[in-house]
Backbone as numpy.savetxt, mean C-alpha at the origin, in Angstrom:
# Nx Ny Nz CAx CAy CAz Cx Cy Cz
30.32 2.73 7.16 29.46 3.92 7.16 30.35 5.15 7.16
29.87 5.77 6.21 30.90 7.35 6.35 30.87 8.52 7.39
31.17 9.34 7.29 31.18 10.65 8.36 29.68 11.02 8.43
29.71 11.67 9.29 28.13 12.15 9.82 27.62 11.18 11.17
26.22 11.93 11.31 25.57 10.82 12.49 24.78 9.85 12.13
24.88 8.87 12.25 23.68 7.56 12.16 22.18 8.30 12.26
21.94 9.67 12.27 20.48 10.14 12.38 20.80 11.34 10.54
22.12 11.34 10.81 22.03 12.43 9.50 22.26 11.37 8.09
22.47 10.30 8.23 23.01 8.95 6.89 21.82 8.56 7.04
20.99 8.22 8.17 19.75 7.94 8.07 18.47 8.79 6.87
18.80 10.02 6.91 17.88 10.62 6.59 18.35 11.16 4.93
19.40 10.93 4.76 20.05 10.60 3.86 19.77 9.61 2.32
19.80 8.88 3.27 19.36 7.12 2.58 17.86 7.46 2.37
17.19 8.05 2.79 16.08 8.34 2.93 15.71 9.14 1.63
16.04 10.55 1.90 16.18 11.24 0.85 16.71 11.04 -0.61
17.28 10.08 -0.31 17.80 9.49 -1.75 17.30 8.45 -2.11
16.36 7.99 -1.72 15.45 7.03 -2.14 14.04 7.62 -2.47
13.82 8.54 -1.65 12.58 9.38 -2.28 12.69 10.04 -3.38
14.07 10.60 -3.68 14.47 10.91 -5.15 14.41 10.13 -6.03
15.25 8.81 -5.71 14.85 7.61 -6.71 13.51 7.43 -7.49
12.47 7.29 -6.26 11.21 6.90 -6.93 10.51 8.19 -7.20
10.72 9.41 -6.84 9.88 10.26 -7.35 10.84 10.59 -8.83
12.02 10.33 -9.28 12.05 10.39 -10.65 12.22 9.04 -11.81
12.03 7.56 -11.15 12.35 6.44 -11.81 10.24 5.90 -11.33
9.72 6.44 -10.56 8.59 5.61 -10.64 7.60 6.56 -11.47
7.87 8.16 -11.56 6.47 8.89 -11.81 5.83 8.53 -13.13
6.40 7.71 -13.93 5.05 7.34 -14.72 4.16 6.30 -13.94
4.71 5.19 -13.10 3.58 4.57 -12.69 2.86 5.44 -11.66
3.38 6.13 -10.88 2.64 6.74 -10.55 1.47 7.51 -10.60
1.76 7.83 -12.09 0.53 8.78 -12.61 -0.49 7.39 -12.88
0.44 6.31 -13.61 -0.82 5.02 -14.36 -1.66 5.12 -12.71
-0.74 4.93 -12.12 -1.66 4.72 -10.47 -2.84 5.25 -10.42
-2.65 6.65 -10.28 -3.74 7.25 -10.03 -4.73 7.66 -10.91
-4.49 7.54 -11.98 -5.38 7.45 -13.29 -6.55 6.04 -13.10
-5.90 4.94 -12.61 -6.66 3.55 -12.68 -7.48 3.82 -11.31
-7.16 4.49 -10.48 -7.91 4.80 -8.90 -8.77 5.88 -9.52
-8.73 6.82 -10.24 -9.62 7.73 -10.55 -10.89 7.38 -11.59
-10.13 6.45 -12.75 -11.21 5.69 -13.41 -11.93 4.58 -12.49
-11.25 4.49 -11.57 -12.48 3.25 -10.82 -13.31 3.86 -10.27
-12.97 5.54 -9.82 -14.30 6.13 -9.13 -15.08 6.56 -10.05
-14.62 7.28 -11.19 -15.62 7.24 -11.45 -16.69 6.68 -12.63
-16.06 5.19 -12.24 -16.56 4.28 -12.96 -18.10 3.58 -11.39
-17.58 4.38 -10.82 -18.89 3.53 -9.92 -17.90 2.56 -8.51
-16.61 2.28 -9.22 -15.86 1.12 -8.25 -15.71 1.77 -6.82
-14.95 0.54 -6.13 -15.11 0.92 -4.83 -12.81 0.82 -4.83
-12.44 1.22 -3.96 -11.39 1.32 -3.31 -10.52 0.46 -2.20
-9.35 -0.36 -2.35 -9.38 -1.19 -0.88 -7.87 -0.92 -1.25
-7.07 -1.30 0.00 -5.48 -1.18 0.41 -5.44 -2.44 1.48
-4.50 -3.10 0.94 -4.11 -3.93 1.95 -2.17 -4.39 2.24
-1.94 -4.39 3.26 -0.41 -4.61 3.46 -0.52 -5.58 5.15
0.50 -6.39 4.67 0.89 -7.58 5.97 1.95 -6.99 6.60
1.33 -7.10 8.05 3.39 -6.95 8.85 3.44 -4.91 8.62
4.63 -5.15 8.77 5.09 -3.54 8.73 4.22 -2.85 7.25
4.04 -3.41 6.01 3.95 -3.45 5.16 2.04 -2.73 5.02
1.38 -3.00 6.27 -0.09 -2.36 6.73 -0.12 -1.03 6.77
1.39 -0.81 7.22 1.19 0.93 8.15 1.10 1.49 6.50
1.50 1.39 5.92 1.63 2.42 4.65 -0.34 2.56 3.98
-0.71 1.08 4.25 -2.35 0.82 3.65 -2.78 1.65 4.68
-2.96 1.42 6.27 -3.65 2.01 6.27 -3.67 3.67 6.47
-2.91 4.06 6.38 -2.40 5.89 6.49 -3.16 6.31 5.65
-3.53 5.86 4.43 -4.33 6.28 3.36 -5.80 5.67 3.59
-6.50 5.12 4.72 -7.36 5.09 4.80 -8.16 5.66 6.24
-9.38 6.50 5.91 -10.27 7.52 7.07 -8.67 8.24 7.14
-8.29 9.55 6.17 -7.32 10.19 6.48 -7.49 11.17 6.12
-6.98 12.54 7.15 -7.63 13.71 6.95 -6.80 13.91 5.45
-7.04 14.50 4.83 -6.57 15.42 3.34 -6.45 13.77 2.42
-6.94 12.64 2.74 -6.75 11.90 2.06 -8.37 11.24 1.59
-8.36 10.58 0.60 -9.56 10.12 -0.28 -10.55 9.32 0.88
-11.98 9.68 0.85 -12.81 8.69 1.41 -12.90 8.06 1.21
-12.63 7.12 -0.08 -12.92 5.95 -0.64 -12.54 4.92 -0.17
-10.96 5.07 0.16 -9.99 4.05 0.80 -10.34 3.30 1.58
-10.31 2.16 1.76 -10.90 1.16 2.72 -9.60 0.23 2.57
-9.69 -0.41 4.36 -8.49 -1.14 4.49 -9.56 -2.97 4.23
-8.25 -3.27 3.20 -8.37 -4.58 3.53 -8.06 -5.89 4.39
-8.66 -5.94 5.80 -8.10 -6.47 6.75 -7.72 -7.66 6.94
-6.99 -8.14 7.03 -6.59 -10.10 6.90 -6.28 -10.01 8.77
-7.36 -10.89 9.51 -6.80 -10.63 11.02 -5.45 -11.51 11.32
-4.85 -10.65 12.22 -3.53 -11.66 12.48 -2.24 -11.30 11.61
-2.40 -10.44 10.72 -1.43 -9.89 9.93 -1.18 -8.65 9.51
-2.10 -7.94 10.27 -2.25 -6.43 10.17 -1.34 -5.65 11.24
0.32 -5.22 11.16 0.80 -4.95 12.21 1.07 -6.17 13.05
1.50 -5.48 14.32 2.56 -5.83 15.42 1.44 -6.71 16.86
0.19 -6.21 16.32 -0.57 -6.57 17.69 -1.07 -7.29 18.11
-0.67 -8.09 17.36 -1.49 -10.24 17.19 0.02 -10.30 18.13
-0.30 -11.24 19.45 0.81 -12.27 20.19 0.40 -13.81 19.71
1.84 -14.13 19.23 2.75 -13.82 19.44 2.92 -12.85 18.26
3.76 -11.88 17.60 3.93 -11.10 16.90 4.58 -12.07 15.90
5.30 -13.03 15.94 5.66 -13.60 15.03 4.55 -14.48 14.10
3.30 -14.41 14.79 2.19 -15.37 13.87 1.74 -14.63 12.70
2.42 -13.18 12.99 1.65 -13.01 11.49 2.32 -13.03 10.24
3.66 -13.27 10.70 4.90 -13.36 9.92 4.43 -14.54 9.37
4.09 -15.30 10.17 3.74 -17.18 9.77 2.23 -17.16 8.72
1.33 -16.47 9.46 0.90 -16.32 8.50 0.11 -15.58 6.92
1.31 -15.18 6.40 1.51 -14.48 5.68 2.41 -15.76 4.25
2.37 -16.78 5.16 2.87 -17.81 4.21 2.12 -19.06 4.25
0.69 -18.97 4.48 -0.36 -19.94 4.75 -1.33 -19.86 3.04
-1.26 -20.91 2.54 -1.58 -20.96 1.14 -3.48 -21.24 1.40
-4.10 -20.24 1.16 -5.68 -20.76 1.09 -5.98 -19.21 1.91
-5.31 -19.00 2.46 -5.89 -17.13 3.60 -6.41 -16.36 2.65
-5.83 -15.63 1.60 -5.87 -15.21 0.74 -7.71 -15.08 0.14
-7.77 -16.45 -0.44 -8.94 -16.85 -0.71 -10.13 -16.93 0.31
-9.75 -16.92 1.44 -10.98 -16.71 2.47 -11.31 -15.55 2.81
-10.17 -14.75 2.29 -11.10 -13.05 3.15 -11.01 -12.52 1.94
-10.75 -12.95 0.68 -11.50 -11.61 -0.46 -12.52 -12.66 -0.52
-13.27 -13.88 -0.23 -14.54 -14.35 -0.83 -15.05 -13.87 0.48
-14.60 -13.32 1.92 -15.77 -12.93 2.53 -15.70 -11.18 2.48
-14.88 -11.03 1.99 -15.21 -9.50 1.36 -16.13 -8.60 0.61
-16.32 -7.75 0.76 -16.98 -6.93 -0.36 -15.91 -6.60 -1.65
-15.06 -6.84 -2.00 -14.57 -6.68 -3.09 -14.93 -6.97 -4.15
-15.58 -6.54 -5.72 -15.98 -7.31 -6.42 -15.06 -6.74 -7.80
-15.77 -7.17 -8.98 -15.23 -6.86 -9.93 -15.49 -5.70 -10.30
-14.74 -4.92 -11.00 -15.07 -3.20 -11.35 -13.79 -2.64 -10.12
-13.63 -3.41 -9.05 -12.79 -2.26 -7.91 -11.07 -2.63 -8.17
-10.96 -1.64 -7.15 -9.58 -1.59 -7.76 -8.65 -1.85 -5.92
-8.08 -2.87 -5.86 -6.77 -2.77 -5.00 -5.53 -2.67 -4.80
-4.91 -2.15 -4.09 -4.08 -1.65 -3.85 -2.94 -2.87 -3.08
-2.26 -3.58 -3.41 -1.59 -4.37 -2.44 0.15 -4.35 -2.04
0.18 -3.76 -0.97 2.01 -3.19 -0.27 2.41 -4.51 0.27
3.30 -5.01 -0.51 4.50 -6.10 0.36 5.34 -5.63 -0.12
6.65 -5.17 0.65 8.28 -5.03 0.53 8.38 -5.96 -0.28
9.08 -7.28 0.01 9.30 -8.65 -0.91 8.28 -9.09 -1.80
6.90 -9.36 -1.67 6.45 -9.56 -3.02 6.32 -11.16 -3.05
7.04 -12.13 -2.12 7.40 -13.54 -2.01 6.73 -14.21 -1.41
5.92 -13.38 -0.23 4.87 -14.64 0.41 3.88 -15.23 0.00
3.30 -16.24 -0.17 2.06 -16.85 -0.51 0.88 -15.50 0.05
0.60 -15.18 0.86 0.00 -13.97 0.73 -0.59 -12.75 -0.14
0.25 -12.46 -0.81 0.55 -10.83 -1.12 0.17 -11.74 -2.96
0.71 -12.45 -2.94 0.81 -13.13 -4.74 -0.35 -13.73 -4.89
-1.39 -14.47 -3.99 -2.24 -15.44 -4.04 -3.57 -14.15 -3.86
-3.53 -12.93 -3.09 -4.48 -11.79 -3.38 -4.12 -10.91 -4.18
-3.53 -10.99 -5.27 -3.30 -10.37 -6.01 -3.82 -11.30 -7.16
-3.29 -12.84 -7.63 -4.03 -13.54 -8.30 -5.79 -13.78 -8.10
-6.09 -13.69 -7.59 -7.84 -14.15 -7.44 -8.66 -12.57 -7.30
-7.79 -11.76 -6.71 -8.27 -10.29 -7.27 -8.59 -10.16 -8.42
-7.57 -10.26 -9.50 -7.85 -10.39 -10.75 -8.58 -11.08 -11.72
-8.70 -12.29 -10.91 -9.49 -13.54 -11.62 -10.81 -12.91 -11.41
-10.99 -12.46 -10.12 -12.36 -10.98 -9.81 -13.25 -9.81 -10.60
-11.89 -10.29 -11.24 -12.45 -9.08 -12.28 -12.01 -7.59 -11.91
-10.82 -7.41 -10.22 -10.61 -6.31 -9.92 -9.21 -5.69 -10.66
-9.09 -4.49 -10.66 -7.46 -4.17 -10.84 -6.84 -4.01 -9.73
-5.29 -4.30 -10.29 -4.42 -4.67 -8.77 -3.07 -3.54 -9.06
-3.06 -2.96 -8.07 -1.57 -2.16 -8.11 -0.90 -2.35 -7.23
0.39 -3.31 -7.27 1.28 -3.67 -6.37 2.19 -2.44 -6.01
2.51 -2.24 -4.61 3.92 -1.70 -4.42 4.70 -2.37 -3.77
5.67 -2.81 -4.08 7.10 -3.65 -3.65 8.42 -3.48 -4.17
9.23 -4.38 -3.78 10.85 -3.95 -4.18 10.57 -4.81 -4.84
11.19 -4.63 -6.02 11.51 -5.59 -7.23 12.71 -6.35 -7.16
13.45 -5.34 -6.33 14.64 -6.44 -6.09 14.73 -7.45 -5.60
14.22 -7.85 -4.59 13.50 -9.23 -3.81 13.55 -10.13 -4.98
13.22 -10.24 -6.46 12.47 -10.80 -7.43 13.76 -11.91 -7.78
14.91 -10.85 -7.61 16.27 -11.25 -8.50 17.28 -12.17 -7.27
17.02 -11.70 -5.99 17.54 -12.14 -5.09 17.03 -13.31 -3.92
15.77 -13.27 -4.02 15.12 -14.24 -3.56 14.87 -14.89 -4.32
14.14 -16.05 -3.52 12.96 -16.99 -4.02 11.07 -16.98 -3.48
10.55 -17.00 -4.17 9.03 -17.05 -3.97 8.84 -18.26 -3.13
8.11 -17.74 -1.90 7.20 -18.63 -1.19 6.11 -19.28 -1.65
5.59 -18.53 -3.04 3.96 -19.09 -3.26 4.43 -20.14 -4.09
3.41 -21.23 -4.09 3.70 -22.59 -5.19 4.10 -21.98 -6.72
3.63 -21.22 -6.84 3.48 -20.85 -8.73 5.12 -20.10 -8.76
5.79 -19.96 -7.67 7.56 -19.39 -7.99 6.99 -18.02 -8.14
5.90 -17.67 -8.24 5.99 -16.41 -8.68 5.84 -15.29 -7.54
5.93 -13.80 -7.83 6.07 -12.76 -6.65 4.72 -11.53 -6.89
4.47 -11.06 -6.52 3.39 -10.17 -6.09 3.93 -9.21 -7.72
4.46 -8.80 -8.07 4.45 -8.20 -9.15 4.12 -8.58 -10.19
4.19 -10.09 -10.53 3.80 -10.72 -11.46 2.15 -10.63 -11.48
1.83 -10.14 -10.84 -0.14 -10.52 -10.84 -0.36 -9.17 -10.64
0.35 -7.79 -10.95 -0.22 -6.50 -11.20 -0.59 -6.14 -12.14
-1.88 -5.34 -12.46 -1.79 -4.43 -13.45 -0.72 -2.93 -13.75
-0.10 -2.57 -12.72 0.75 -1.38 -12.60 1.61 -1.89 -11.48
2.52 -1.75 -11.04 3.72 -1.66 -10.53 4.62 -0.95 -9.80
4.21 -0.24 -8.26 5.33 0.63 -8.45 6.61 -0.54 -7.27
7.75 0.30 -7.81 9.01 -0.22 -7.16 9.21 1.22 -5.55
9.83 0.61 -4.60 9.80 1.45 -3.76 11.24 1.30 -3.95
12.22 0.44 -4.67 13.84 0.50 -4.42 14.45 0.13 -3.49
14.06 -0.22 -2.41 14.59 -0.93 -1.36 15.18 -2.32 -1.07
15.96 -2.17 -0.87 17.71 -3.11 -1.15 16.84 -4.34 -0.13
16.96 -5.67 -0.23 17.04 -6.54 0.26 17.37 -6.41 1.54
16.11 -6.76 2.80 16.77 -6.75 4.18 16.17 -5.60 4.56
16.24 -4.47 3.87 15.46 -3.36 4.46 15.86 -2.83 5.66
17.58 -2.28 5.63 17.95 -1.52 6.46 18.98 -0.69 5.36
19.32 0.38 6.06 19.94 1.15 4.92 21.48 1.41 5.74
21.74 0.86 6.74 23.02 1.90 7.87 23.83 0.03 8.32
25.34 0.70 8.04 25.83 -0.50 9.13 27.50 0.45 9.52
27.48 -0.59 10.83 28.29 0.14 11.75 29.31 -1.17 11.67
30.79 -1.05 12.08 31.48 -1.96 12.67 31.03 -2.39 13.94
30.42 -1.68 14.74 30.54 -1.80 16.08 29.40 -2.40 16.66
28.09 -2.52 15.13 26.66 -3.29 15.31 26.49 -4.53 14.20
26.71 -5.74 14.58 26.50 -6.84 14.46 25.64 -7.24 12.83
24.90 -6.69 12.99 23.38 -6.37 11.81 23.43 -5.01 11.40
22.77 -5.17 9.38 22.68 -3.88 9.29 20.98 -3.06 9.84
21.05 -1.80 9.97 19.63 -1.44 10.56 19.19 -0.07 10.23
18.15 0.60 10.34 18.05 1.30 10.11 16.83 1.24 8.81
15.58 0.70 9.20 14.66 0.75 7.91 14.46 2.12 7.13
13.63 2.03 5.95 13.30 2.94 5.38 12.08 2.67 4.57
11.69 1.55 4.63 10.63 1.22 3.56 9.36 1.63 4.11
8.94 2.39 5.72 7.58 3.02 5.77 7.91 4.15 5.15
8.76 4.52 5.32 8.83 6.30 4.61 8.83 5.97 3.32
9.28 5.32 2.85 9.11 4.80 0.72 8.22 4.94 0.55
7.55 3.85 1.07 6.20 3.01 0.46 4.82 4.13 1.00
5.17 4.84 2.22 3.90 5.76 2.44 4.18 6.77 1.59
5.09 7.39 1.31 5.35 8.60 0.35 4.80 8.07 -1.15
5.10 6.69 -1.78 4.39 6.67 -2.77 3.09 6.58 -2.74
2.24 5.85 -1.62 1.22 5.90 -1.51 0.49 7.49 -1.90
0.89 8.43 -0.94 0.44 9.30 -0.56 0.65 10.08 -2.12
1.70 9.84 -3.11 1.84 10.43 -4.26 0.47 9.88 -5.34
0.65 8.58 -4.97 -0.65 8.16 -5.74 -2.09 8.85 -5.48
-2.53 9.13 -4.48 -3.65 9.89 -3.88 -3.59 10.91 -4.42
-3.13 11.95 -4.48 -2.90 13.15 -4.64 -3.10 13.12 -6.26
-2.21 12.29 -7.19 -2.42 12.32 -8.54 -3.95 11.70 -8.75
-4.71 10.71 -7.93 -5.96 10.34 -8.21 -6.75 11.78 -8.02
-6.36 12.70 -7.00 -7.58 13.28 -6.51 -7.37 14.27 -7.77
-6.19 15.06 -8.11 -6.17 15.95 -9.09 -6.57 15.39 -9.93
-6.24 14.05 -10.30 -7.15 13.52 -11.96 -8.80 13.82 -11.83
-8.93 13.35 -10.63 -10.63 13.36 -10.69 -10.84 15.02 -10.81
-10.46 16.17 -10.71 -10.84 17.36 -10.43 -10.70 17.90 -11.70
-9.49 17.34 -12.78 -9.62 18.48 -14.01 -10.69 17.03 -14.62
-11.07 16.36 -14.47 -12.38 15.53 -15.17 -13.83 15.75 -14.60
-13.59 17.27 -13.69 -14.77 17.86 -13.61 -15.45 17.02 -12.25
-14.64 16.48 -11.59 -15.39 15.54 -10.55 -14.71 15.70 -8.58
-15.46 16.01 -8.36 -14.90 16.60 -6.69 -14.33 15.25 -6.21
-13.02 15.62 -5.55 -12.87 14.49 -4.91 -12.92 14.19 -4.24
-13.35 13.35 -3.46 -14.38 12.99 -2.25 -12.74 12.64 -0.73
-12.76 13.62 -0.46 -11.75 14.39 0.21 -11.71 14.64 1.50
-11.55 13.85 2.91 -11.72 14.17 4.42 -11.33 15.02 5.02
-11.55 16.11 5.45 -11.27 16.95 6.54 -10.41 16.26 7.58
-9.70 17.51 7.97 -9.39 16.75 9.71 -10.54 17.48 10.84
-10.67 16.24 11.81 -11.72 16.76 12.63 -11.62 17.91 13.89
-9.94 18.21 13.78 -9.99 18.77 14.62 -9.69 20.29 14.23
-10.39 20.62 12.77 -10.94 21.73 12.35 -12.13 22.69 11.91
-12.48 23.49 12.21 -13.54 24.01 12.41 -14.22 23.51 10.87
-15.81 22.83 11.30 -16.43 22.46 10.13 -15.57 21.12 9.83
-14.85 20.42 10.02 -14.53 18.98 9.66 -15.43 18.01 9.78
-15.92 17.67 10.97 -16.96 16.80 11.06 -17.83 17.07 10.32
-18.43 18.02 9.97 -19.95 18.34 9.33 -19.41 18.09 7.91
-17.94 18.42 7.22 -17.50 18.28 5.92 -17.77 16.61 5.72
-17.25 16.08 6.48 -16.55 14.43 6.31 -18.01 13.87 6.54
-19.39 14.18 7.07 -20.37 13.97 7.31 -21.12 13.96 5.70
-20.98 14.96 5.47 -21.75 15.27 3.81 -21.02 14.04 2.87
-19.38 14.30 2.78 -19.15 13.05 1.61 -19.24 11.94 1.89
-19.38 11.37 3.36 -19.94 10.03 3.75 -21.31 9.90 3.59
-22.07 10.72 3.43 -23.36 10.78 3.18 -23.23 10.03 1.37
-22.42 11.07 0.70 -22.57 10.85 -0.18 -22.10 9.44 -1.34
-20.89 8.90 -0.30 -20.56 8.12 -0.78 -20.33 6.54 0.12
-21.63 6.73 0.85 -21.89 5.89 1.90 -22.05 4.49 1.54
-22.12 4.07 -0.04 -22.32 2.69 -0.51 -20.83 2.42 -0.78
-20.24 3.20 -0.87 -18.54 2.63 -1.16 -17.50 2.86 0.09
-17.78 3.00 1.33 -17.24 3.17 2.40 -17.48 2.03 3.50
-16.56 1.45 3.67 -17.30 0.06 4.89 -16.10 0.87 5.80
-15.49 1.34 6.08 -14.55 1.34 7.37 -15.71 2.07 8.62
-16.71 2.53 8.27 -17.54 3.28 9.03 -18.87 2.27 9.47
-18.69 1.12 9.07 -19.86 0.23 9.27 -19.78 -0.74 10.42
């Protein structure tokens, strides 16, 4: 590791990875939010789903102030975050072949919608097996993951294949295998993640290009307040009113 502090290389690695993808991903980015904007206003509905660390980015973009109402998290229990004990079961299952298929058939997801699915690696039976039957759904799928995983690993799911292979769009977040960016002589392991700050920054880029698409196509975008501003509640009240058949996080 070179000169500086482990908080200034940190932020570093950081910054130079947000450069990466804000100038090597922005065409998918835009496909992104073009396919989220034609699903609204095609009638479709909206879902995000991510396993493990890989959740926090889904759900930030969903019930978020300055962010789209539409968003709805797709919940798989036991793999959403840190808060299932033991914490390691959701690691486990995230490589259980058949999960997949039990919570988009007890879902509302249908054909016409569009999901969103965040795995770093891209390799678990998980992330590849809802991304395949999404599609077979009839839904569109926009993966975000490291592509690098693709070249350096191996796939957990039977078919060898990785969560990118079953997208309609693609974005790469760039994140090196292992998913730490810092190593020290003096620390054992390298450390230092970066892939919530990636993967939520693209998220959050995708939103923003959906909501402006929907606005020069003449269409408001159905847009949350924060509540702890004057008139928020009564705002976020009206577009839930209005778009109360495509919103389950409120049900």
């Amino acid at each position: 590791m070179s000169d500086g502090t482990p908080a200034d290389l940190f932020f570093d690695a950081a910054i130079g990875l947000l450069q990466r993808v804000r100038e090597e991903e922005a065409e998918a980015i835009a496909a992104a939010g073009t396919l989220l904007a034609d699903t609204v206003t095609a009638g479709g509905r909206l879902f995000a789903f991510g396993a493990g660390h890989s959740s926090l980015a889904a759900q930030d973009v969903v019930y978020r102030a300055g962010g789209l109402a539409l968003m709805n998290l797709l919940a798989v229990p036991g793999v959403v975050g840190v808060d299932v004990t033991p914490a390691t079961l959701g690691s486990a299952l995230e490589r259980v072949d058949g999960l997949a298929s039990a919570v988009l058939d007890t879902s509302p997801v249908r054909a016409g919608d569009a999901l969103v699915i965040i795995s770093l690696s891209g390799r678990n039976a998980l992330p590849v097996e809802m991304a395949l039957n999404a599609r077979a759904l009839g839904v569109k799928v926009i993966g975000v993951t490291s592509v690098a995983y693709t070249s350096q690993t191996k796939s957990r799911h039977a078919s060898g294949t990785f969560l990118k292979d079953h997208c309609d769009i693609v974005l790469d977040s760039k994140i090196a295998v292992g998913d730490a960016e810092l190593t020290l002589d003096t620390i054992p392991a390298p450390f230092a993640p970066a892939s919530t700050v990636v993967t939520t920054a693209l998220m959050q880029a995708v939103m923003a290009t959906t909501a402006a698409t929907l606005a020069d196509r003449g269409v408001e975008p159905p847009l949350l307040r924060s509540g702890n501003v004057d008139g928020g509640h009564e705002w976020n009240d009206r577009v839930m009113r209005e778009y109360g058949d495509r919103i389950f996080y409120r049900r």
